[in-house]
mmCIF file of C-alpha atoms in Angstrom:
data_model
loop_
_atom_site.group_PDB
_atom_site.id
_atom_site.type_symbol
_atom_site.label_atom_id
_atom_site.label_comp_id
_atom_site.label_asym_id
_atom_site.label_seq_id
_atom_site.Cartn_x
_atom_site.Cartn_y
_atom_site.Cartn_z
ATOM 1 C CA UNK J 1 3.265 -17.035 -11.410
ATOM 2 C CA UNK J 2 3.928 -16.886 -7.840
ATOM 3 C CA UNK J 3 3.117 -13.947 -5.830
ATOM 4 C CA UNK J 4 5.275 -11.838 -3.583
ATOM 5 C CA UNK J 5 6.036 -13.892 -0.189
ATOM 6 C CA UNK J 6 7.056 -12.614 2.999
ATOM 7 C CA UNK J 7 8.498 -14.626 5.879
ATOM 8 C CA UNK J 8 7.752 -15.185 8.705
ATOM 9 C CA UNK J 9 3.954 -14.294 8.719
ATOM 10 C CA UNK J 10 4.155 -13.605 12.584
ATOM 11 C CA UNK J 11 6.904 -12.762 14.776
ATOM 12 C CA UNK J 12 6.928 -11.899 18.546
ATOM 13 C CA UNK J 13 9.805 -10.083 20.128
ATOM 14 C CA UNK J 14 10.327 -7.921 23.099
ATOM 15 C CA UNK J 15 11.772 -4.327 23.542
ATOM 16 C CA UNK J 16 15.485 -4.103 22.619
ATOM 17 C CA UNK J 17 15.618 -6.777 20.482
ATOM 18 C CA UNK J 18 16.278 -6.792 16.977
ATOM 19 C CA UNK J 19 14.440 -8.344 13.819
ATOM 20 C CA UNK J 20 14.572 -9.192 10.075
ATOM 21 C CA UNK J 21 11.920 -9.591 7.730
ATOM 22 C CA UNK J 22 12.393 -11.137 4.628
ATOM 23 C CA UNK J 23 10.629 -10.551 1.406
ATOM 24 C CA UNK J 24 10.963 -12.431 -2.146
ATOM 25 C CA UNK J 25 9.583 -10.321 -5.065
ATOM 26 C CA UNK J 26 7.549 -11.833 -8.029
ATOM 27 C CA UNK J 27 9.965 -13.384 -10.626
ATOM 28 C CA UNK J 28 11.400 -10.740 -12.687
ATOM 29 C CA UNK J 29 10.616 -7.969 -10.568
ATOM 30 C CA UNK J 30 13.588 -5.734 -9.781
ATOM 31 C CA UNK J 31 11.943 -3.154 -7.307
ATOM 32 C CA UNK J 32 11.091 -3.710 -3.843
ATOM 33 C CA UNK J 33 9.055 -1.393 -1.638
ATOM 34 C CA UNK J 34 8.668 -1.606 2.218
ATOM 35 C CA UNK J 35 5.476 -0.200 4.117
ATOM 36 C CA UNK J 36 4.446 0.211 7.855
ATOM 37 C CA UNK J 37 0.678 -0.601 8.507
ATOM 38 C CA UNK J 38 -0.476 0.449 12.040
ATOM 39 C CA UNK J 39 -4.127 1.292 13.218
ATOM 40 C CA UNK J 40 -2.992 4.700 14.021
ATOM 41 C CA UNK J 41 -0.824 5.880 11.587
ATOM 42 C CA UNK J 42 -2.220 3.762 8.575
ATOM 43 C CA UNK J 43 0.125 2.825 5.874
ATOM 44 C CA UNK J 44 3.691 4.424 5.551
ATOM 45 C CA UNK J 45 6.360 4.318 3.123
ATOM 46 C CA UNK J 46 9.836 2.848 4.677
ATOM 47 C CA UNK J 47 11.844 2.468 1.799
ATOM 48 C CA UNK J 48 12.367 1.383 -1.803
ATOM 49 C CA UNK J 49 15.131 -0.857 -3.481
ATOM 50 C CA UNK J 50 16.091 -1.245 -7.030
ATOM 51 C CA UNK J 51 18.970 -3.276 -8.442
ATOM 52 C CA UNK J 52 20.382 -3.413 -5.199
ATOM 53 C CA UNK J 53 20.155 0.149 -4.381
ATOM 54 C CA UNK J 54 18.070 1.923 -2.073
ATOM 55 C CA UNK J 55 15.999 4.326 -4.210
ATOM 56 C CA UNK J 56 14.013 5.987 -1.778
ATOM 57 C CA UNK J 57 13.539 6.576 1.940
ATOM 58 C CA UNK J 58 10.402 7.362 4.151
ATOM 59 C CA UNK J 59 10.479 9.553 7.455
ATOM 60 C CA UNK J 60 11.410 6.639 9.712
ATOM 61 C CA UNK J 61 14.381 6.628 12.090
ATOM 62 C CA UNK J 62 17.703 5.071 11.349
ATOM 63 C CA UNK J 63 16.952 1.812 13.574
ATOM 64 C CA UNK J 64 15.065 0.981 10.397
ATOM 65 C CA UNK J 65 17.392 -0.238 7.559
ATOM 66 C CA UNK J 66 17.017 -2.469 4.604
ATOM 67 C CA UNK J 67 18.980 -4.066 1.609
ATOM 68 C CA UNK J 68 18.430 -5.842 -1.606
ATOM 69 C CA UNK J 69 20.186 -8.900 -2.935
ATOM 70 C CA UNK J 70 21.356 -9.660 -6.634
ATOM 71 C CA UNK J 71 18.338 -11.970 -6.818
ATOM 72 C CA UNK J 72 15.948 -9.020 -5.966
ATOM 73 C CA UNK J 73 14.972 -10.545 -2.604
ATOM 74 C CA UNK J 74 14.945 -8.015 0.124
ATOM 75 C CA UNK J 75 15.479 -7.895 3.831
ATOM 76 C CA UNK J 76 14.534 -5.105 6.385
ATOM 77 C CA UNK J 77 16.165 -4.811 9.762
ATOM 78 C CA UNK J 78 14.661 -3.158 12.928
ATOM 79 C CA UNK J 79 17.260 -2.718 15.641
ATOM 80 C CA UNK J 80 16.294 -1.455 19.301
ATOM 81 C CA UNK J 81 12.573 -2.759 18.950
ATOM 82 C CA UNK J 82 10.317 -0.275 20.787
ATOM 83 C CA UNK J 83 6.574 -1.168 21.544
ATOM 84 C CA UNK J 84 5.495 1.431 18.740
ATOM 85 C CA UNK J 85 7.170 -0.928 16.086
ATOM 86 C CA UNK J 86 4.343 -3.259 16.551
ATOM 87 C CA UNK J 87 2.668 -3.386 13.275
ATOM 88 C CA UNK J 88 1.962 -5.121 9.718
ATOM 89 C CA UNK J 89 4.953 -4.707 7.417
ATOM 90 C CA UNK J 90 4.144 -5.176 3.946
ATOM 91 C CA UNK J 91 6.262 -5.898 0.881
ATOM 92 C CA UNK J 92 5.524 -4.647 -2.590
ATOM 93 C CA UNK J 93 7.302 -5.551 -5.896
ATOM 94 C CA UNK J 94 7.240 -3.855 -9.192
ATOM 95 C CA UNK J 95 8.822 -4.884 -12.386
ATOM 96 C CA UNK J 96 10.627 -1.550 -12.504
ATOM 97 C CA UNK J 97 10.724 1.469 -10.122
ATOM 98 C CA UNK J 98 8.923 4.696 -10.711
ATOM 99 C CA UNK J 99 5.317 6.239 -10.333
ATOM 100 C CA UNK J 100 3.384 4.334 -12.783
ATOM 101 C CA UNK J 101 4.681 0.746 -12.334
ATOM 102 C CA UNK J 102 2.011 -1.384 -10.478
ATOM 103 C CA UNK J 103 3.256 -2.511 -7.223
ATOM 104 C CA UNK J 104 2.144 -6.113 -5.835
ATOM 105 C CA UNK J 105 1.815 -6.447 -2.350
ATOM 106 C CA UNK J 106 2.863 -9.476 -0.236
ATOM 107 C CA UNK J 107 0.491 -10.942 2.481
ATOM 108 C CA UNK J 108 2.647 -8.832 5.364
ATOM 109 C CA UNK J 109 4.742 -9.879 8.282
ATOM 110 C CA UNK J 110 2.779 -8.987 11.700
ATOM 111 C CA UNK J 111 5.527 -8.122 14.068
ATOM 112 C CA UNK J 112 4.181 -7.772 17.837
ATOM 113 C CA UNK J 113 6.619 -6.127 20.223
ATOM 114 C CA UNK J 114 6.406 -6.930 23.957
ATOM 115 C CA UNK C 1 4.173 16.964 1.168
ATOM 116 C CA UNK C 2 1.698 14.791 -0.841
ATOM 117 C CA UNK C 3 -1.290 13.495 1.062
ATOM 118 C CA UNK C 4 -4.537 11.796 0.561
ATOM 119 C CA UNK C 5 -7.936 12.140 2.320
ATOM 120 C CA UNK C 6 -10.492 9.915 2.263
ATOM 121 C CA UNK C 7 -13.690 8.999 4.441
ATOM 122 C CA UNK C 8 -12.717 6.511 7.115
ATOM 123 C CA UNK C 9 -15.929 4.751 7.689
ATOM 124 C CA UNK C 10 -17.141 2.259 8.473
ATOM 125 C CA UNK C 11 -19.265 2.481 5.626
ATOM 126 C CA UNK C 12 -22.349 0.160 5.548
ATOM 127 C CA UNK C 13 -24.606 -0.505 2.680
ATOM 128 C CA UNK C 14 -27.227 -2.992 1.770
ATOM 129 C CA UNK C 15 -26.264 -5.401 -1.175
ATOM 130 C CA UNK C 16 -27.015 -3.886 -4.536
ATOM 131 C CA UNK C 17 -26.515 -0.358 -3.420
ATOM 132 C CA UNK C 18 -24.586 2.225 -5.150
ATOM 133 C CA UNK C 19 -21.311 2.913 -3.694
ATOM 134 C CA UNK C 20 -19.385 6.232 -3.601
ATOM 135 C CA UNK C 21 -16.064 6.600 -1.550
ATOM 136 C CA UNK C 22 -14.659 9.991 -1.937
ATOM 137 C CA UNK C 23 -10.926 10.666 -2.333
ATOM 138 C CA UNK C 24 -9.061 13.910 -2.650
ATOM 139 C CA UNK C 25 -5.344 14.513 -2.940
ATOM 140 C CA UNK C 26 -2.737 17.046 -2.606
ATOM 141 C CA UNK C 27 0.377 16.399 -4.757
ATOM 142 C CA UNK C 28 3.199 17.977 -6.336
ATOM 143 C CA UNK C 29 3.411 17.491 -9.918
ATOM 144 C CA UNK C 30 1.322 15.015 -11.754
ATOM 145 C CA UNK C 31 0.950 11.716 -9.457
ATOM 146 C CA UNK C 32 -0.410 8.457 -10.502
ATOM 147 C CA UNK C 33 -3.594 7.632 -8.584
ATOM 148 C CA UNK C 34 -4.482 4.186 -7.237
ATOM 149 C CA UNK C 35 -7.083 2.393 -5.449
ATOM 150 C CA UNK C 36 -6.339 -0.751 -3.338
ATOM 151 C CA UNK C 37 -8.365 -3.124 -1.311
ATOM 152 C CA UNK C 38 -7.557 -5.162 1.594
ATOM 153 C CA UNK C 39 -9.437 -8.319 2.610
ATOM 154 C CA UNK C 40 -9.322 -9.242 6.335
ATOM 155 C CA UNK C 41 -5.754 -11.038 6.931
ATOM 156 C CA UNK C 42 -4.435 -10.270 3.363
ATOM 157 C CA UNK C 43 -2.209 -7.784 1.940
ATOM 158 C CA UNK C 44 -3.046 -5.189 -0.292
ATOM 159 C CA UNK C 45 -4.631 -5.933 -4.034
ATOM 160 C CA UNK C 46 -4.382 -3.203 -6.558
ATOM 161 C CA UNK C 47 -8.122 -2.441 -7.415
ATOM 162 C CA UNK C 48 -7.405 0.086 -10.297
ATOM 163 C CA UNK C 49 -5.290 3.124 -11.374
ATOM 164 C CA UNK C 50 -5.296 6.001 -13.486
ATOM 165 C CA UNK C 51 -1.729 7.934 -14.355
ATOM 166 C CA UNK C 52 -3.083 11.204 -16.042
ATOM 167 C CA UNK C 53 -5.981 13.640 -15.996
ATOM 168 C CA UNK C 54 -9.274 12.284 -17.069
ATOM 169 C CA UNK C 55 -8.088 8.769 -17.275
ATOM 170 C CA UNK C 56 -10.747 6.365 -16.061
ATOM 171 C CA UNK C 57 -9.514 3.291 -14.215
ATOM 172 C CA UNK C 58 -12.098 0.446 -13.950
ATOM 173 C CA UNK C 59 -12.230 -3.209 -12.595
ATOM 174 C CA UNK C 60 -14.634 -5.855 -11.453
ATOM 175 C CA UNK C 61 -17.347 -3.110 -11.593
ATOM 176 C CA UNK C 62 -15.446 -0.509 -9.722
ATOM 177 C CA UNK C 63 -14.261 2.772 -11.647
ATOM 178 C CA UNK C 64 -12.628 6.272 -10.646
ATOM 179 C CA UNK C 65 -11.900 9.105 -12.670
ATOM 180 C CA UNK C 66 -8.926 11.188 -12.389
ATOM 181 C CA UNK C 67 -10.042 14.706 -11.947
ATOM 182 C CA UNK C 68 -7.173 17.157 -11.857
ATOM 183 C CA UNK C 69 -9.411 20.164 -11.210
ATOM 184 C CA UNK C 70 -10.956 18.955 -8.263
ATOM 185 C CA UNK C 71 -7.678 16.989 -7.068
ATOM 186 C CA UNK C 72 -9.901 13.970 -6.618
ATOM 187 C CA UNK C 73 -10.341 10.140 -7.392
ATOM 188 C CA UNK C 74 -13.703 9.064 -6.160
ATOM 189 C CA UNK C 75 -14.506 5.402 -6.142
ATOM 190 C CA UNK C 76 -17.678 4.201 -7.359
ATOM 191 C CA UNK C 77 -19.699 0.906 -8.072
ATOM 192 C CA UNK C 78 -23.202 0.418 -9.340
ATOM 193 C CA UNK C 79 -24.227 -2.377 -7.319
ATOM 194 C CA UNK C 80 -22.201 -3.708 -4.348
ATOM 195 C CA UNK C 81 -21.918 -7.359 -3.250
ATOM 196 C CA UNK C 82 -21.542 -8.979 0.124
ATOM 197 C CA UNK C 83 -17.972 -9.950 -1.274
ATOM 198 C CA UNK C 84 -16.886 -6.540 -1.673
ATOM 199 C CA UNK C 85 -16.809 -6.110 2.241
ATOM 200 C CA UNK C 86 -13.009 -4.951 2.785
ATOM 201 C CA UNK C 87 -10.946 -1.954 3.529
ATOM 202 C CA UNK C 88 -10.511 0.432 0.458
ATOM 203 C CA UNK C 89 -7.310 2.706 0.449
ATOM 204 C CA UNK C 90 -6.575 5.611 -2.034
ATOM 205 C CA UNK C 91 -3.160 6.105 -2.783
ATOM 206 C CA UNK C 92 -0.810 7.943 -5.023
ATOM 207 C CA UNK C 93 2.691 8.503 -5.986
ATOM 208 C CA UNK C 94 4.135 11.645 -7.358
ATOM 209 C CA UNK C 95 6.150 11.539 -10.625
ATOM 210 C CA UNK C 96 9.809 12.821 -11.173
ATOM 211 C CA UNK C 97 12.945 11.813 -9.355
ATOM 212 C CA UNK C 98 12.674 11.422 -5.620
ATOM 213 C CA UNK C 99 9.424 9.698 -5.536
ATOM 214 C CA UNK C 100 8.943 8.727 -1.902
ATOM 215 C CA UNK C 101 6.780 5.500 -2.793
ATOM 216 C CA UNK C 102 3.088 5.296 -2.305
ATOM 217 C CA UNK C 103 1.349 7.755 -0.134
ATOM 218 C CA UNK C 104 -2.070 6.145 1.430
ATOM 219 C CA UNK C 105 -5.376 7.725 2.665
ATOM 220 C CA UNK C 106 -6.304 6.096 6.022
ATOM 221 C CA UNK C 107 -8.539 3.598 4.428
ATOM 222 C CA UNK C 108 -12.322 3.253 4.009
ATOM 223 C CA UNK C 109 -13.914 0.242 6.019
ATOM 224 C CA UNK C 110 -16.731 -0.999 3.921
ATOM 225 C CA UNK C 111 -19.537 -3.321 5.253
ATOM 226 C CA UNK C 112 -22.123 -4.862 2.807
ATOM 227 C CA UNK C 113 -25.036 -6.264 4.681
ATOM 228 C CA UNK C 114 -27.241 -8.946 2.772
#
């Protein structure tokens, strides 16, 4: 079974631009979560989607948004990029939402903001 | 809010040494607990999990026991190998409605020398 895939793997943008990252979950998984990983803040939860609805959201500004499509694929968007948005963005999928459901992580998208 | 504390390292050991990485947590309710491992350039892989007090998670020679009385979930391995070199993350997810995704510790960089 194919794992979680994320595209693109690497991205370079400049301040003020916007960016869209894509995540395809494992086949049959309906929940997708997004995390930001930086050296300073570590891994932080962005949001979770289940059946096309945002279920939970972390403590990030409104510039960070996401959506999920009917095939469970998900995108996250960051508008008006700032230098501090440079990070590894990880997507994770699970069969269902909820605390006991194992999350499978993709390889991440490395975003560099110049 | 929820939080996870773990030693950040780097922790350097010789091959075949005994490994302990401490992890303590603060959470409301009864969280599920996880250890994830991240190899260079890759996403996170679930190493083991425990969903209730006194549960022991185990995988690939690694073990951790959910200790509710000490709010701990220490990772242990009896004999480490060079291939165990990676970053290890302790994480929790609270149960009940409004769960905010996984809460991670800062990660422990483990280096095993031959």
